[in-house]
CSV table of C-alpha atoms in Angstrom, one decimal:
chain,number,residue,atom,x,y,z
R,1,UNK,CA,0.0,0.0,0.0
R,2,UNK,CA,1.0,3.6,-0.7
R,3,UNK,CA,-0.3,6.6,1.2
R,4,UNK,CA,-0.4,10.0,-0.4
R,5,UNK,CA,-0.9,13.1,1.7
R,6,UNK,CA,-1.8,16.3,-0.1
R,7,UNK,CA,-1.5,19.8,1.2
R,8,UNK,CA,-1.4,23.4,0.0
R,9,UNK,CA,-4.9,24.0,-1.1
R,10,UNK,CA,-6.9,27.0,0.0
R,11,UNK,CA,-8.7,30.2,-1.1
R,12,UNK,CA,-6.9,32.6,-3.4
R,13,UNK,CA,-8.0,35.5,-5.5
R,14,UNK,CA,-8.0,35.4,-9.3
R,15,UNK,CA,-4.4,35.9,-10.6
R,16,UNK,CA,-2.9,34.4,-7.5
R,17,UNK,CA,-0.7,31.4,-6.9
R,18,UNK,CA,-0.8,28.2,-4.9
R,19,UNK,CA,1.6,25.3,-4.6
R,20,UNK,CA,0.2,21.8,-3.9
R,21,UNK,CA,2.3,19.1,-2.4
R,22,UNK,CA,1.8,15.3,-2.4
R,23,UNK,CA,4.0,13.4,0.0
R,24,UNK,CA,4.2,9.6,-0.7
R,25,UNK,CA,4.9,7.0,1.9
R,26,UNK,CA,7.4,5.3,-0.5
R,27,UNK,CA,10.1,6.3,-2.9
R,28,UNK,CA,8.4,8.1,-5.8
R,29,UNK,CA,10.8,6.5,-8.2
R,30,UNK,CA,8.9,3.2,-7.9
R,31,UNK,CA,6.0,4.9,-9.7
R,32,UNK,CA,5.8,5.0,-13.5
R,33,UNK,CA,3.7,8.1,-13.6
R,34,UNK,CA,2.8,10.8,-11.1
R,35,UNK,CA,0.0,13.2,-11.7
R,36,UNK,CA,-2.5,15.7,-10.5
R,37,UNK,CA,-6.2,15.5,-11.3
R,38,UNK,CA,-9.0,17.8,-10.4
R,39,UNK,CA,-12.8,17.5,-10.0
R,40,UNK,CA,-15.1,20.5,-10.0
R,41,UNK,CA,-18.7,20.2,-8.6
R,42,UNK,CA,-20.9,18.3,-11.0
R,43,UNK,CA,-18.0,17.4,-13.3
R,44,UNK,CA,-15.9,14.4,-13.9
R,45,UNK,CA,-12.4,14.1,-12.6
R,46,UNK,CA,-9.9,15.3,-15.2
R,47,UNK,CA,-6.1,15.1,-15.6
R,48,UNK,CA,-4.3,18.4,-15.1
R,49,UNK,CA,-0.6,17.4,-15.3
R,50,UNK,CA,1.6,14.3,-15.2
R,51,UNK,CA,5.3,13.5,-14.8
R,52,UNK,CA,6.8,10.2,-15.8
R,53,UNK,CA,9.6,8.4,-14.0
R,54,UNK,CA,11.8,9.5,-16.9
R,55,UNK,CA,11.0,13.1,-16.3
R,56,UNK,CA,8.6,13.8,-19.2
R,57,UNK,CA,5.9,16.3,-18.3
R,58,UNK,CA,2.5,16.6,-19.9
R,59,UNK,CA,-0.1,19.3,-19.3
R,60,UNK,CA,-3.6,19.7,-20.5
R,61,UNK,CA,-4.2,22.8,-22.6
R,62,UNK,CA,-6.1,24.8,-20.1
R,63,UNK,CA,-3.1,24.9,-17.7
R,64,UNK,CA,-0.2,25.1,-20.1
R,65,UNK,CA,2.0,28.1,-19.2
R,66,UNK,CA,0.4,28.5,-15.8
R,67,UNK,CA,0.9,25.2,-13.9
R,68,UNK,CA,4.2,23.3,-13.3
R,69,UNK,CA,4.5,19.8,-12.0
R,70,UNK,CA,7.8,18.8,-10.3
R,71,UNK,CA,9.2,16.4,-7.8
R,72,UNK,CA,11.7,16.1,-5.0
R,73,UNK,CA,12.9,12.6,-4.7
R,74,UNK,CA,14.6,13.2,-1.4
R,75,UNK,CA,11.3,14.2,0.1
R,76,UNK,CA,9.2,11.6,-1.9
R,77,UNK,CA,7.0,14.6,-2.8
R,78,UNK,CA,5.4,15.8,-6.0
R,79,UNK,CA,4.4,19.4,-6.4
R,80,UNK,CA,2.0,21.4,-8.6
R,81,UNK,CA,2.8,25.0,-8.8
R,82,UNK,CA,-0.2,26.9,-9.9
R,83,UNK,CA,0.1,30.5,-11.1
R,84,UNK,CA,-2.3,33.0,-12.7
R,85,UNK,CA,-5.2,31.1,-11.2
R,86,UNK,CA,-8.7,31.6,-12.6
R,87,UNK,CA,-12.1,31.0,-11.0
R,88,UNK,CA,-12.6,28.1,-13.3
R,89,UNK,CA,-9.6,26.4,-11.7
R,90,UNK,CA,-11.8,25.9,-8.6
R,91,UNK,CA,-11.9,22.2,-7.8
R,92,UNK,CA,-10.7,19.5,-5.5
R,93,UNK,CA,-7.2,18.5,-6.6
R,94,UNK,CA,-6.1,14.9,-6.3
R,95,UNK,CA,-2.6,13.4,-6.4
R,96,UNK,CA,-2.3,10.2,-8.3
R,97,UNK,CA,0.6,7.7,-8.8
R,98,UNK,CA,0.7,4.6,-10.9
R,99,UNK,CA,2.9,1.6,-10.2
R,100,UNK,CA,3.5,-0.8,-13.1
R,101,UNK,CA,3.4,-4.4,-11.8
R,102,UNK,CA,4.0,-6.1,-15.1
R,103,UNK,CA,3.1,-5.8,-18.8
R,104,UNK,CA,-0.6,-6.4,-18.0
R,105,UNK,CA,-1.2,-4.9,-14.6
R,106,UNK,CA,-0.8,-1.6,-12.8
R,107,UNK,CA,-2.0,0.0,-9.5
R,108,UNK,CA,-3.3,3.5,-9.1
R,109,UNK,CA,-3.1,5.3,-5.7
R,110,UNK,CA,-4.9,8.4,-4.9
R,111,UNK,CA,-4.6,11.1,-2.3
R,112,UNK,CA,-7.5,12.4,-0.3
R,113,UNK,CA,-7.9,15.6,-2.2
R,114,UNK,CA,-7.3,19.2,-1.4
R,115,UNK,CA,-9.7,22.0,-2.1
R,116,UNK,CA,-8.6,24.9,-4.3
R,117,UNK,CA,-11.0,27.9,-4.5
R,118,UNK,CA,-10.3,30.9,-6.7
R,119,UNK,CA,-12.4,34.0,-6.2
R,120,UNK,CA,-13.1,36.5,-8.9
């Protein structure tokens, strides 16, 4: 089992910044992919950004240029730096890591979520 503990959410004005943290109970290098998702009220959970074990970053279009995903292996922590926040970024943000077991199986672990609210 892997525990993920998120922190850093809160209330911020439009144009402001927040940094989310996701601390894992095991070395993050055991995970093939690490990512951040978000879920707004009445909407499905959606991918925001991902970071592979090899260091490849991917972002969805609506956060490109504003959000940055990074990691600190010494702290077993993944971060999401969010700048130029907009009211539409308001959501619960979830940390996700994927562990590849073999060619046919993988395990996904999720954090408990942290609320981000952006006021206009």
